[in-house]
mmCIF file with all atom_site columns, C-alpha atoms in Angstrom:
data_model
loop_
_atom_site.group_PDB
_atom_site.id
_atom_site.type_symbol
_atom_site.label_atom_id
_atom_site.label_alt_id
_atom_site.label_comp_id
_atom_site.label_asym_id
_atom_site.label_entity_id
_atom_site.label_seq_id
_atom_site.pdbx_PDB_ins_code
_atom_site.Cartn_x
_atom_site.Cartn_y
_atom_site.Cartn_z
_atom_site.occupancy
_atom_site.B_iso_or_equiv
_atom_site.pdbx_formal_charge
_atom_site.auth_seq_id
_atom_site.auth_comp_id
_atom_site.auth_asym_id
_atom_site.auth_atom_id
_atom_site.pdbx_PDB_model_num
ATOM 1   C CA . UNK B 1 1   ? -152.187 -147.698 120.563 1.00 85.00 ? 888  UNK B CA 1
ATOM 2   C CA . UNK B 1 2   ? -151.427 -144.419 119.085 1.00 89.00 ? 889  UNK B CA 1
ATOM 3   C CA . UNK B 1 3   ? -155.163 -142.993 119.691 1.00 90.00 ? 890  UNK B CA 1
ATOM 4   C CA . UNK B 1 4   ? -154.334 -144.012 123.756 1.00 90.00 ? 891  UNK B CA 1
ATOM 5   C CA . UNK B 1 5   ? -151.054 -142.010 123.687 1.00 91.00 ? 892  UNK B CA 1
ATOM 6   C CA . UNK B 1 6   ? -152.527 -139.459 122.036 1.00 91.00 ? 893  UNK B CA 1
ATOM 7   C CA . UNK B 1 7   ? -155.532 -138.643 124.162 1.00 94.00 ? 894  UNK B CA 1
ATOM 8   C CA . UNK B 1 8   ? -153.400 -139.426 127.406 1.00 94.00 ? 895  UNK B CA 1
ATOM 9   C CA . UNK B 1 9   ? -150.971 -136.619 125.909 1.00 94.00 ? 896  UNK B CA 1
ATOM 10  C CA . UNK B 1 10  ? -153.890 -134.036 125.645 1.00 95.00 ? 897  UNK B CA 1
ATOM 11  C CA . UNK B 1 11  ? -155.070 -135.060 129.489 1.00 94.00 ? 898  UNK B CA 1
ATOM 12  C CA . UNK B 1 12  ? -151.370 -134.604 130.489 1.00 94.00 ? 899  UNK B CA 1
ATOM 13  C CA . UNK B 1 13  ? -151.344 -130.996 128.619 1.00 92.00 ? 900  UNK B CA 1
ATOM 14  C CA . UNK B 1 14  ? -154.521 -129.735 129.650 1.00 89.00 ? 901  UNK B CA 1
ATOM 15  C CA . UNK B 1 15  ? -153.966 -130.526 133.380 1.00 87.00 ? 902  UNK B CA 1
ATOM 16  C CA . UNK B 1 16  ? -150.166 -129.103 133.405 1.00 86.00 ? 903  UNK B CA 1
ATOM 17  C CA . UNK B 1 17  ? -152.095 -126.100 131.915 1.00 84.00 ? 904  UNK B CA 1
ATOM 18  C CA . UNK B 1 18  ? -155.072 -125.873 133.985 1.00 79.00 ? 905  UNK B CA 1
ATOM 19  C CA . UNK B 1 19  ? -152.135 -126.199 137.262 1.00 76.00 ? 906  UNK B CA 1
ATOM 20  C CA . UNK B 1 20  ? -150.447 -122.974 135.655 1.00 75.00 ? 907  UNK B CA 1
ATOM 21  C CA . UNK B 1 21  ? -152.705 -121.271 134.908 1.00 73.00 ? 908  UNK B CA 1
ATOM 22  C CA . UNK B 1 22  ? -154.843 -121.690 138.554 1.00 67.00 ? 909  UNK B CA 1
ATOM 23  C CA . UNK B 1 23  ? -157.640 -122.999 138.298 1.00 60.00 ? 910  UNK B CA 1
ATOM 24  C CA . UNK B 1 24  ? -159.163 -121.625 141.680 1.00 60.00 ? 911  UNK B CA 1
ATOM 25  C CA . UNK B 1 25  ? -159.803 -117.850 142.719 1.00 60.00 ? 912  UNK B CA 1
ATOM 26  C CA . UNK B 1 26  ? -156.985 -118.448 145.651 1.00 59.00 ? 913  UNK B CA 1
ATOM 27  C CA . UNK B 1 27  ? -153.213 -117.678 144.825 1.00 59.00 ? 914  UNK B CA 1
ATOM 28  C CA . UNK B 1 28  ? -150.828 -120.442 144.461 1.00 59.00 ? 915  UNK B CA 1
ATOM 29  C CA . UNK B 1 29  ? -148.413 -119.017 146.472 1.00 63.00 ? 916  UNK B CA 1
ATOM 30  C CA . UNK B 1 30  ? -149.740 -116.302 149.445 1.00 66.00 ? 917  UNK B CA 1
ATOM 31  C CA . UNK B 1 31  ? -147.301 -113.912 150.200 1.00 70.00 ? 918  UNK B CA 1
ATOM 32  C CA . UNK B 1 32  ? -145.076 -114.694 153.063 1.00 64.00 ? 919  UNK B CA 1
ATOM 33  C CA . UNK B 1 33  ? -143.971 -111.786 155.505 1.00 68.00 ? 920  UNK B CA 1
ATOM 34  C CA . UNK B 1 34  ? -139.978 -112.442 155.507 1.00 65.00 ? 921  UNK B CA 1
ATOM 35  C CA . UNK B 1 35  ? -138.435 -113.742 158.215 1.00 68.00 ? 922  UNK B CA 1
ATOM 36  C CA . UNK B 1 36  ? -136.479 -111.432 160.799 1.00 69.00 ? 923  UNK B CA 1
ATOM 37  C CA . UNK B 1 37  ? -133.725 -112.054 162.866 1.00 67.00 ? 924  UNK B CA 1
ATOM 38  C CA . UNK B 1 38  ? -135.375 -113.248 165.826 1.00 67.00 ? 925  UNK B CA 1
ATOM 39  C CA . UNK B 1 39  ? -132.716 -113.724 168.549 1.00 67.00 ? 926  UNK B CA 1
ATOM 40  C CA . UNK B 1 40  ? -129.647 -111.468 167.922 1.00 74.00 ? 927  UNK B CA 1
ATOM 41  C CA . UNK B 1 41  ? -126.216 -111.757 169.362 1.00 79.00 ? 928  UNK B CA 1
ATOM 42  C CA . UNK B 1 42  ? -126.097 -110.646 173.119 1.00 81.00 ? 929  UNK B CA 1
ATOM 43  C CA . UNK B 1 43  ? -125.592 -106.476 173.382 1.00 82.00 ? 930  UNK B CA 1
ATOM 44  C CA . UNK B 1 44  ? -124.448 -106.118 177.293 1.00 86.00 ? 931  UNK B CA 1
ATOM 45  C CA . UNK B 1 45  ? -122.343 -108.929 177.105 1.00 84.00 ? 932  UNK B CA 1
ATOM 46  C CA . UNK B 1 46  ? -119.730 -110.477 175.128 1.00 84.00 ? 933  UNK B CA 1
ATOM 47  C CA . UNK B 1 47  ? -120.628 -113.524 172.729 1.00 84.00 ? 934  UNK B CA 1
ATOM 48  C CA . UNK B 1 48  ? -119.816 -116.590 173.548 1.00 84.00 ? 935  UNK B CA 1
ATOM 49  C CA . UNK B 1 49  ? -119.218 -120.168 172.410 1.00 86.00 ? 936  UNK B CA 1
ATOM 50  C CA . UNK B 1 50  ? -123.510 -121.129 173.330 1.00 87.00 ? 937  UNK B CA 1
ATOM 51  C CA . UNK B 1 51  ? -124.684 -117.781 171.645 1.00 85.00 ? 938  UNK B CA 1
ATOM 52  C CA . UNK B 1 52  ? -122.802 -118.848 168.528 1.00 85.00 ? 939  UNK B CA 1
ATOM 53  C CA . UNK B 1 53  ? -124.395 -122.517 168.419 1.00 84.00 ? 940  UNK B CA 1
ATOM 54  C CA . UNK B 1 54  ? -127.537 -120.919 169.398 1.00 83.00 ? 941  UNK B CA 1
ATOM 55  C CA . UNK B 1 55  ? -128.081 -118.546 166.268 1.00 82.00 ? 942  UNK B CA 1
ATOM 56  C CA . UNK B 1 56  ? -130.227 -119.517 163.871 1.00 82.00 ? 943  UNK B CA 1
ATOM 57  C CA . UNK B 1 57  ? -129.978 -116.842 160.854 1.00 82.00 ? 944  UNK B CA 1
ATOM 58  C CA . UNK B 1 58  ? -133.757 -116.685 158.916 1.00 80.00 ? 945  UNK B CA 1
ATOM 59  C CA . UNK B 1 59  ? -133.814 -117.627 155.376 1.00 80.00 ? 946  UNK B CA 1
ATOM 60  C CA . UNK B 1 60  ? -134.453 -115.885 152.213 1.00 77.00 ? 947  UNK B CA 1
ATOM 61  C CA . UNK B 1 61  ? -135.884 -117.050 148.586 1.00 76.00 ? 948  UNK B CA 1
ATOM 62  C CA . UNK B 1 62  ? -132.222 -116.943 147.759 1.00 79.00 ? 949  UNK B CA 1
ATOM 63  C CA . UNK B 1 63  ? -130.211 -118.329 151.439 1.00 81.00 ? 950  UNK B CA 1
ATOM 64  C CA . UNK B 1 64  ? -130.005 -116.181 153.371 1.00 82.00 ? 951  UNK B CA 1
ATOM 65  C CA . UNK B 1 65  ? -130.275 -112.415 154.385 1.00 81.00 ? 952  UNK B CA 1
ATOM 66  C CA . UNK B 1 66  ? -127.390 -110.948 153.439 1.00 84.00 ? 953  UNK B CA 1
ATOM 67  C CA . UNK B 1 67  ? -128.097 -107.833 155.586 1.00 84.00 ? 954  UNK B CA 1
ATOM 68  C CA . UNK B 1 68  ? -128.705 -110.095 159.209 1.00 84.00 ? 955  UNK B CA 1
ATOM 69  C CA . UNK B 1 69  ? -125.340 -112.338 157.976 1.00 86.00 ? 956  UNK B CA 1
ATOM 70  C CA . UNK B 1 70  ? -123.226 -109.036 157.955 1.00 88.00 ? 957  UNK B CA 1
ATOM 71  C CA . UNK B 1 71  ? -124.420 -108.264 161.373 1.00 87.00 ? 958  UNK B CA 1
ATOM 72  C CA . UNK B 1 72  ? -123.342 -111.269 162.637 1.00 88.00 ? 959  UNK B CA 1
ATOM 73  C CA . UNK B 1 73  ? -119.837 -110.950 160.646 1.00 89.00 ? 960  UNK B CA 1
ATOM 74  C CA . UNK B 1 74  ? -119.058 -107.824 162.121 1.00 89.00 ? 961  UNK B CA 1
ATOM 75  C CA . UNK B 1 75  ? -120.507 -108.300 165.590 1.00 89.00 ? 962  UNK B CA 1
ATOM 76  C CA . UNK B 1 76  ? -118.377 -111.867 165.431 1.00 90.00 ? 963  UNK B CA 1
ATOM 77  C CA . UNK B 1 77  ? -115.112 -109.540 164.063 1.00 90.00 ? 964  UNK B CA 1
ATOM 78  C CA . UNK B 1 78  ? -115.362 -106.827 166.645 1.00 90.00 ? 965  UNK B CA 1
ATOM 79  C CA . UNK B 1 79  ? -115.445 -109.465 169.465 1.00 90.00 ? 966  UNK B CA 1
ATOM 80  C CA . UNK B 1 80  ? -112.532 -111.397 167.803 1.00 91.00 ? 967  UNK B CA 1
ATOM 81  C CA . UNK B 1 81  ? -110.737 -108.404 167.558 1.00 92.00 ? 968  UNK B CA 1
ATOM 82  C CA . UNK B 1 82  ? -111.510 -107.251 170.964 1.00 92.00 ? 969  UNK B CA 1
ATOM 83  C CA . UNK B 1 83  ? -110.412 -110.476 172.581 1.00 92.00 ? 970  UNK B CA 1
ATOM 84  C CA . UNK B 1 84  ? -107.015 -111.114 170.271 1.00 93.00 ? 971  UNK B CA 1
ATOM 85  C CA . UNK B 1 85  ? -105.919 -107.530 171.796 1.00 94.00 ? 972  UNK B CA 1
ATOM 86  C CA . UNK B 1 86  ? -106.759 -108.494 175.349 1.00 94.00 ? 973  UNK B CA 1
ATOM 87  C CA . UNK B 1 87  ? -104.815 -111.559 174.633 1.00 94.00 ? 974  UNK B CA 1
ATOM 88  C CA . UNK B 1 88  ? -101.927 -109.446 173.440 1.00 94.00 ? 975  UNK B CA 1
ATOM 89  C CA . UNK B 1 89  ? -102.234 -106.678 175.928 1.00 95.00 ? 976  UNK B CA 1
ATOM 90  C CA . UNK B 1 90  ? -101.890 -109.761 178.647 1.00 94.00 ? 977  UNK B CA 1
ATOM 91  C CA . UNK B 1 91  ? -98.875  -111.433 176.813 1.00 94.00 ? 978  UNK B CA 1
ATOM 92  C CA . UNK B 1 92  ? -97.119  -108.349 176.831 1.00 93.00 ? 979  UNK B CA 1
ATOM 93  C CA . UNK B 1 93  ? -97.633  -107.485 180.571 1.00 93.00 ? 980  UNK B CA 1
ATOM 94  C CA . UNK B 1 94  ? -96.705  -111.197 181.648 1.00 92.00 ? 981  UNK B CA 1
ATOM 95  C CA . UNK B 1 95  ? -93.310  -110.853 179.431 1.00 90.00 ? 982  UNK B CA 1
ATOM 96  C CA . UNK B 1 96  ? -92.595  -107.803 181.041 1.00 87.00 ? 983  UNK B CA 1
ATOM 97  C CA . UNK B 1 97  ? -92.844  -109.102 184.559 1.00 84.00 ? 984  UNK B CA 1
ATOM 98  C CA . UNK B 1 98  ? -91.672  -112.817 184.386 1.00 72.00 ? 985  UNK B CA 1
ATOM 99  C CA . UNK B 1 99  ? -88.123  -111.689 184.094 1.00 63.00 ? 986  UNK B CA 1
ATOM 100 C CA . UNK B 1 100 ? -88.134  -108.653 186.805 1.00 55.00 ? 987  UNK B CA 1
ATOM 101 C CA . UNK B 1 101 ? -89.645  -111.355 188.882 1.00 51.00 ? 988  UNK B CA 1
ATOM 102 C CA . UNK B 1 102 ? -86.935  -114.073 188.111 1.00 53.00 ? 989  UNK B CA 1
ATOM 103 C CA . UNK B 1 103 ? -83.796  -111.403 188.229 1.00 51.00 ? 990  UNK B CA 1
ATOM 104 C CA . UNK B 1 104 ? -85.134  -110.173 192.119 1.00 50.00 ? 991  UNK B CA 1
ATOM 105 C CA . UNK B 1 105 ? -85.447  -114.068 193.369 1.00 52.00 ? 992  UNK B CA 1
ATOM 106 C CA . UNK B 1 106 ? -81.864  -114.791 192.199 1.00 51.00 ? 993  UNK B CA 1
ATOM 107 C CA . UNK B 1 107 ? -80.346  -111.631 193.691 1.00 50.00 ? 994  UNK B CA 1
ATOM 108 C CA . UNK B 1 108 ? -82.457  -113.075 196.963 1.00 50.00 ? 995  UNK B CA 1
ATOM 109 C CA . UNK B 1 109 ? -81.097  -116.203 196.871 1.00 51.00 ? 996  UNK B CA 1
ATOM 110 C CA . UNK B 1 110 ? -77.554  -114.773 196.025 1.00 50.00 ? 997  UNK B CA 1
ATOM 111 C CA . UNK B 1 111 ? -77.765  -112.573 199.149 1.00 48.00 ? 998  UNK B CA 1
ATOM 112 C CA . UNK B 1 112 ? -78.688  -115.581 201.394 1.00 50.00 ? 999  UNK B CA 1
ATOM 113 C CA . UNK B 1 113 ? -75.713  -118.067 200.352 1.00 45.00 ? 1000 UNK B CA 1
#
């Protein structure tokens, strides 16, 4: 018994060595050109909900690129931003006309009656 564990130890040795050290002129692992970020968020238009799902951010040896994920982050910010002042800009011209517009039809009713 212990000469069968013994050679089967020196075949499990030498072939975890010989898979180390390569046994065959080609490389273990060939070099892989990284990948780039294929299809970026839209330029002439603003991003929406589909361009979002869409994405698909290439991965590194280590997750992902950080450089192509701050791209996104900021394009994503810039449009978030863009939109929540819109939103605001919109709010404030509706609150500035929704009681000019109630005051004149109650003076128009008043001068009916």
């Amino acid at each position: 018994m212990f000469w069968f564990l013994l050679i089967t130890m020196v075949v499990v040795v030498a072939a975890v060595t010989l898979a180390v050290v390569g046994g065959g002129d080609g490389e273990v692992l060939p070099e892989v050109a990284p990948e780039q970020l294929v299809d970026p968020l839209p330029v002439a238009r603003p991003v929406d909900r589909a361009d979002v799902e869409a994405l698909r951010l290439p991965v590194a040896p280590r997750g992902y690129r950080m450089a192509d994920v701050d791209d996104v982050l900021v394009r994503l910010g810039a449009e978030l931003a863009e939109r929540d002042a819109r939103i605001a800009e919109l709010e404030e011209a509706l609150a500035g006309a929704g009681p000019a517009g109630d005051a004149g039809d109650a003076g128009g009713e008043g001068g009916e009656k």
